[in-house]
Amino acid sequence: MIDYKALFKISYGLYIVCSGDKNMGNGFISNTVFQVTAEPVQFAACCNKQNFTCGIIEKTGVFSASVLHTNTASEIYGTFGYKSGRETNKLKGLNVMYGETGVPIILNDTIAFIECRVVNSIDLGTHIMFIGELVQSELFDDNKQPLTYAYYRSVKNGVAPKNAPTYVDPSKMEEKTRHESLERHQCVVCGYIYDDADESVPFKELPDDWTCPACGAEKCDFIKIT
Ligand code: FE
């Protein structure tokens, strides 16, 4: 048997992976960035082939990963986790620096970053795993806690977008026993579910300026689900 709840016990960080250059840059939130060798220092980063950034990494051969902290603004999740660079310039208005390779590096809510040059890639079917050799790295803030996937799930109640390697189809999860008067509403932007059964205030009674705690979308972006 496969118990999908067991998969949630695997630990990850959450990072903004960026690629491109000054003319065209894009990024996405990734939980699959990890160091794979010490000598030389090499990192792996996994990217869905549908992601706009995937083609940019293939073309430019560079990527950066910004380490987010636990108080990262919801808009950052919204922009990099649930929007596509095909429709929006995700870097616009953000604090961006350009690395030695020319790759954009997001500085908003970033406590450290790595910059890598791709030396290998592995086709995993839905995803490509890029192996990059470290070009430069810097620690900006040693006091803030790096964001982990577990923190995002438990404190922010966040869910993985469909393109994430760790996405689990909700229909595969066990159904909860529910009280009829309690409703569930889902954010159409990021998939976050507001479940009256788990909250002190029913969704209907939330103020109009309430926003999605996972991605910052508006209350009207939620639809009732069964
Ligand atoms: Fe949302």
Tab-separated table of C-alpha atoms and ligand atoms in Angstrom:
chain	number	residue	atom	x	y	z
A	1	MET	CA	0.000	0.000	0.000
A	2	ILE	CA	0.973	3.633	-0.367
A	3	ASP	CA	0.091	5.903	2.539
A	4	TYR	CA	0.381	9.438	1.125
A	5	LYS	CA	0.442	10.878	4.634
A	6	ALA	CA	3.837	9.227	5.071
A	7	LEU	CA	5.173	11.370	2.210
A	8	PHE	CA	4.364	14.522	4.191
A	9	LYS	CA	6.921	13.425	6.801
A	10	ILE	CA	9.776	13.843	4.330
A	11	SER	CA	11.463	17.178	5.092
A	12	TYR	CA	12.167	19.949	2.590
A	13	GLY	CA	12.942	23.632	2.472
A	14	LEU	CA	11.102	26.179	0.332
A	15	TYR	CA	13.074	28.304	-2.099
A	16	ILE	CA	12.584	30.656	-5.003
A	17	VAL	CA	14.444	29.161	-7.926
A	18	CYS	CA	15.191	31.717	-10.638
A	19	SER	CA	16.784	31.567	-14.042
A	20	GLY	CA	17.419	33.825	-17.001
A	21	ASP	CA	19.199	37.133	-17.330
A	22	LYS	CA	18.565	40.881	-17.179
A	23	ASN	CA	16.310	40.799	-20.234
A	24	MET	CA	14.219	37.815	-19.342
A	25	GLY	CA	14.062	36.241	-15.937
A	26	ASN	CA	11.552	34.055	-14.176
A	27	GLY	CA	11.278	31.977	-11.043
A	28	PHE	CA	9.093	29.585	-9.088
A	29	ILE	CA	8.806	28.230	-5.581
A	30	SER	CA	10.539	24.915	-5.193
A	31	ASN	CA	10.844	22.466	-2.345
A	32	THR	CA	13.347	20.319	-4.192
A	33	VAL	CA	16.652	22.130	-3.923
A	34	PHE	CA	19.361	20.236	-2.099
A	35	GLN	CA	23.101	19.830	-1.989
A	36	VAL	CA	24.248	16.586	-3.604
A	37	THR	CA	28.061	16.726	-3.366
A	38	ALA	CA	30.625	18.593	-1.257
A	39	GLU	CA	33.657	18.527	-3.578
A	40	PRO	CA	32.833	20.314	-5.762
A	41	VAL	CA	29.743	21.822	-4.131
A	42	GLN	CA	26.838	20.809	-6.346
A	43	PHE	CA	23.116	21.291	-5.927
A	44	ALA	CA	20.111	19.587	-7.480
A	45	ALA	CA	16.978	21.515	-8.421
A	46	CYS	CA	13.894	19.811	-9.795
A	47	CYS	CA	11.580	21.618	-12.196
A	48	ASN	CA	8.304	20.640	-13.863
A	49	LYS	CA	8.634	20.669	-17.659
A	50	GLN	CA	5.441	22.770	-17.847
A	51	ASN	CA	7.053	25.520	-15.767
A	52	PHE	CA	8.146	28.509	-17.799
A	53	THR	CA	11.382	28.555	-15.792
A	54	CYS	CA	12.295	25.020	-16.897
A	55	GLY	CA	12.964	26.075	-20.492
A	56	ILE	CA	14.867	29.130	-19.291
A	57	ILE	CA	17.207	26.974	-17.179
A	58	GLU	CA	17.757	24.697	-20.181
A	59	LYS	CA	18.532	27.685	-22.388
A	60	THR	CA	20.737	29.719	-20.060
A	61	GLY	CA	22.303	26.897	-18.012
A	62	VAL	CA	22.096	28.841	-14.764
A	63	PHE	CA	19.816	28.977	-11.744
A	64	SER	CA	19.708	30.654	-8.367
A	65	ALA	CA	17.877	29.632	-5.219
A	66	SER	CA	16.822	32.173	-2.610
A	67	VAL	CA	16.260	30.773	0.881
A	68	LEU	CA	13.015	32.199	2.281
A	69	HIS	CA	12.341	32.812	5.975
A	70	THR	CA	9.306	31.801	8.013
A	71	ASN	CA	7.625	35.238	7.837
A	72	THR	CA	7.721	35.410	4.054
A	73	ALA	CA	4.916	37.596	2.649
A	74	SER	CA	1.881	35.773	1.225
A	75	GLU	CA	2.342	37.682	-2.043
A	76	ILE	CA	5.662	35.897	-2.569
A	77	TYR	CA	3.943	32.507	-2.384
A	78	GLY	CA	1.177	33.829	-4.620
A	79	THR	CA	3.513	35.185	-7.268
A	80	PHE	CA	6.108	32.441	-7.385
A	81	GLY	CA	3.999	29.462	-6.348
A	82	TYR	CA	0.780	29.906	-8.252
A	83	LYS	CA	1.290	32.245	-11.203
A	84	SER	CA	2.976	31.571	-14.513
A	85	GLY	CA	5.760	33.678	-15.958
A	86	ARG	CA	4.077	33.222	-19.344
A	87	GLU	CA	1.330	35.592	-18.230
A	88	THR	CA	3.053	37.859	-15.758
A	89	ASN	CA	6.490	39.343	-15.143
A	90	LYS	CA	7.065	37.860	-11.706
A	91	LEU	CA	10.227	39.856	-11.056
A	92	LYS	CA	8.603	43.232	-11.672
A	93	GLY	CA	8.676	45.474	-8.601
A	94	LEU	CA	10.766	43.046	-6.572
A	95	ASN	CA	14.216	43.477	-5.142
A	96	VAL	CA	16.380	41.554	-7.617
A	97	MET	CA	20.155	41.317	-7.940
A	98	TYR	CA	22.048	39.658	-10.767
A	99	GLY	CA	24.715	37.066	-10.042
A	100	GLU	CA	28.129	36.431	-11.556
A	101	THR	CA	26.476	34.372	-14.293
A	102	GLY	CA	23.856	37.080	-14.863
A	103	VAL	CA	21.107	34.999	-13.261
A	104	PRO	CA	18.443	36.944	-11.326
A	105	ILE	CA	18.406	36.394	-7.574
A	106	ILE	CA	15.326	37.404	-5.564
A	107	LEU	CA	16.180	39.281	-2.381
A	108	ASN	CA	12.663	39.784	-0.939
A	109	ASP	CA	12.257	37.693	2.237
A	110	THR	CA	15.583	36.046	1.407
A	111	ILE	CA	18.048	35.110	4.166
A	112	ALA	CA	20.617	33.417	1.919
A	113	PHE	CA	21.091	32.456	-1.702
A	114	ILE	CA	23.030	30.120	-3.947
A	115	GLU	CA	23.936	30.651	-7.587
A	116	CYS	CA	24.702	27.627	-9.760
A	117	ARG	CA	25.837	26.777	-13.253
A	118	VAL	CA	24.167	23.680	-14.694
A	119	VAL	CA	26.594	20.801	-15.293
A	120	ASN	CA	24.105	17.983	-15.774
A	121	SER	CA	20.406	17.274	-16.081
A	122	ILE	CA	18.246	14.197	-15.651
A	123	ASP	CA	14.918	13.702	-17.417
A	124	LEU	CA	12.429	12.394	-14.848
A	125	GLY	CA	9.344	12.287	-17.094
A	126	THR	CA	7.209	15.118	-15.718
A	127	HIS	CA	10.227	16.948	-14.287
A	128	ILE	CA	13.848	17.686	-15.093
A	129	MET	CA	16.417	17.531	-12.338
A	130	PHE	CA	19.179	20.038	-12.937
A	131	ILE	CA	22.549	19.535	-11.270
A	132	GLY	CA	24.390	22.797	-10.777
A	133	GLU	CA	27.867	23.606	-9.543
A	134	LEU	CA	27.993	26.395	-7.004
A	135	VAL	CA	29.265	29.710	-8.401
A	136	GLN	CA	28.595	31.892	-5.400
A	137	SER	CA	26.506	31.991	-2.236
A	138	GLU	CA	25.842	34.456	0.542
A	139	LEU	CA	24.170	34.541	3.934
A	140	PHE	CA	22.243	37.772	4.618
A	141	ASP	CA	20.486	37.045	7.895
A	142	ASP	CA	21.532	34.441	10.440
A	143	ASN	CA	18.729	35.269	12.899
A	144	LYS	CA	15.637	34.417	10.875
A	145	GLN	CA	14.553	30.809	10.489
A	146	PRO	CA	14.644	29.270	7.011
A	147	LEU	CA	11.212	28.271	5.751
A	148	THR	CA	10.534	24.558	5.625
A	149	TYR	CA	7.798	22.749	3.784
A	150	ALA	CA	6.559	21.355	7.114
A	151	TYR	CA	6.182	24.891	8.472
A	152	TYR	CA	4.319	26.008	5.356
A	153	ARG	CA	1.961	23.052	5.654
A	154	SER	CA	1.283	23.265	9.374
A	155	VAL	CA	1.399	26.993	10.140
A	156	LYS	CA	0.381	28.498	6.790
A	157	ASN	CA	-1.909	25.557	6.012
A	158	GLY	CA	-0.387	25.608	2.552
A	159	VAL	CA	-0.850	23.012	-0.141
A	160	ALA	CA	1.462	21.990	-2.961
A	161	PRO	CA	0.540	23.341	-6.408
A	162	LYS	CA	-0.158	20.753	-9.105
A	163	ASN	CA	3.253	21.184	-10.729
A	164	ALA	CA	5.135	20.416	-7.511
A	165	PRO	CA	6.940	17.072	-7.369
A	166	THR	CA	5.242	16.474	-4.016
A	167	TYR	CA	1.681	17.274	-5.137
A	168	VAL	CA	-0.880	14.787	-3.827
A	169	ASP	CA	-4.308	14.543	-5.441
A	170	PRO	CA	-6.793	15.394	-2.635
A	171	SER	CA	-9.091	12.569	-3.801
A	172	LYS	CA	-6.360	10.161	-2.755
A	173	MET	CA	-6.509	11.452	0.801
A	174	GLU	CA	-8.965	10.017	3.286
A	175	GLU	CA	-12.312	11.843	3.408
A	176	LYS	CA	-13.150	13.546	6.669
A	177	THR	CA	-16.449	12.965	8.422
A	178	ARG	CA	-18.281	16.246	8.196
A	179	HIS	CA	-21.078	18.154	9.832
A	180	GLU	CA	-23.640	19.318	7.279
A	181	SER	CA	-23.677	23.011	8.237
A	182	LEU	CA	-19.923	23.315	7.888
A	183	GLU	CA	-18.630	24.381	4.495
A	184	ARG	CA	-15.357	24.235	2.685
A	185	HIS	CA	-14.083	26.877	0.298
A	186	GLN	CA	-11.089	26.605	-1.954
A	187	CYS	CA	-8.803	29.304	-3.310
A	188	VAL	CA	-8.889	29.059	-7.108
A	189	VAL	CA	-5.452	30.638	-7.308
A	190	CYS	CA	-3.468	28.284	-5.097
A	191	GLY	CA	-5.778	25.492	-4.012
A	192	TYR	CA	-5.716	26.414	-0.333
A	193	ILE	CA	-8.778	25.028	1.441
A	194	TYR	CA	-10.576	26.983	4.157
A	195	ASP	CA	-12.427	24.345	6.133
A	196	ASP	CA	-15.026	25.663	8.581
A	197	ALA	CA	-14.491	22.515	10.639
A	198	ASP	CA	-10.915	23.557	11.379
A	199	GLU	CA	-11.531	27.290	11.901
A	200	SER	CA	-13.113	29.358	14.646
A	201	VAL	CA	-14.883	31.640	12.130
A	202	PRO	CA	-16.998	30.175	9.292
A	203	PHE	CA	-15.886	31.296	5.835
A	204	LYS	CA	-19.127	33.233	5.262
A	205	GLU	CA	-18.431	35.438	8.279
A	206	LEU	CA	-14.904	36.375	7.281
A	207	PRO	CA	-14.521	40.092	6.431
A	208	ASP	CA	-14.497	41.076	2.742
A	209	ASP	CA	-10.889	42.212	2.937
A	210	TRP	CA	-9.772	38.814	4.217
A	211	THR	CA	-7.131	37.276	1.968
A	212	CYS	CA	-5.878	33.773	1.299
A	213	PRO	CA	-3.226	33.000	3.954
A	214	ALA	CA	-1.284	30.893	1.464
A	215	CYS	CA	-1.112	33.135	-1.604
A	216	GLY	CA	-2.768	36.466	-0.760
A	217	ALA	CA	-5.702	36.051	-3.184
A	218	GLU	CA	-8.973	37.821	-2.316
A	219	LYS	CA	-11.967	36.281	-0.593
A	220	CYS	CA	-13.909	36.391	-3.887
A	221	ASP	CA	-11.292	34.071	-5.368
A	222	PHE	CA	-12.639	31.252	-3.226
A	223	ILE	CA	-15.272	28.819	-4.406
A	224	LYS	CA	-17.416	26.498	-2.310
A	225	ILE	CA	-16.419	22.864	-2.609
A	226	THR	CA	-17.970	19.694	-1.310
B	1	FE	FE	-4.585	31.116	-2.316
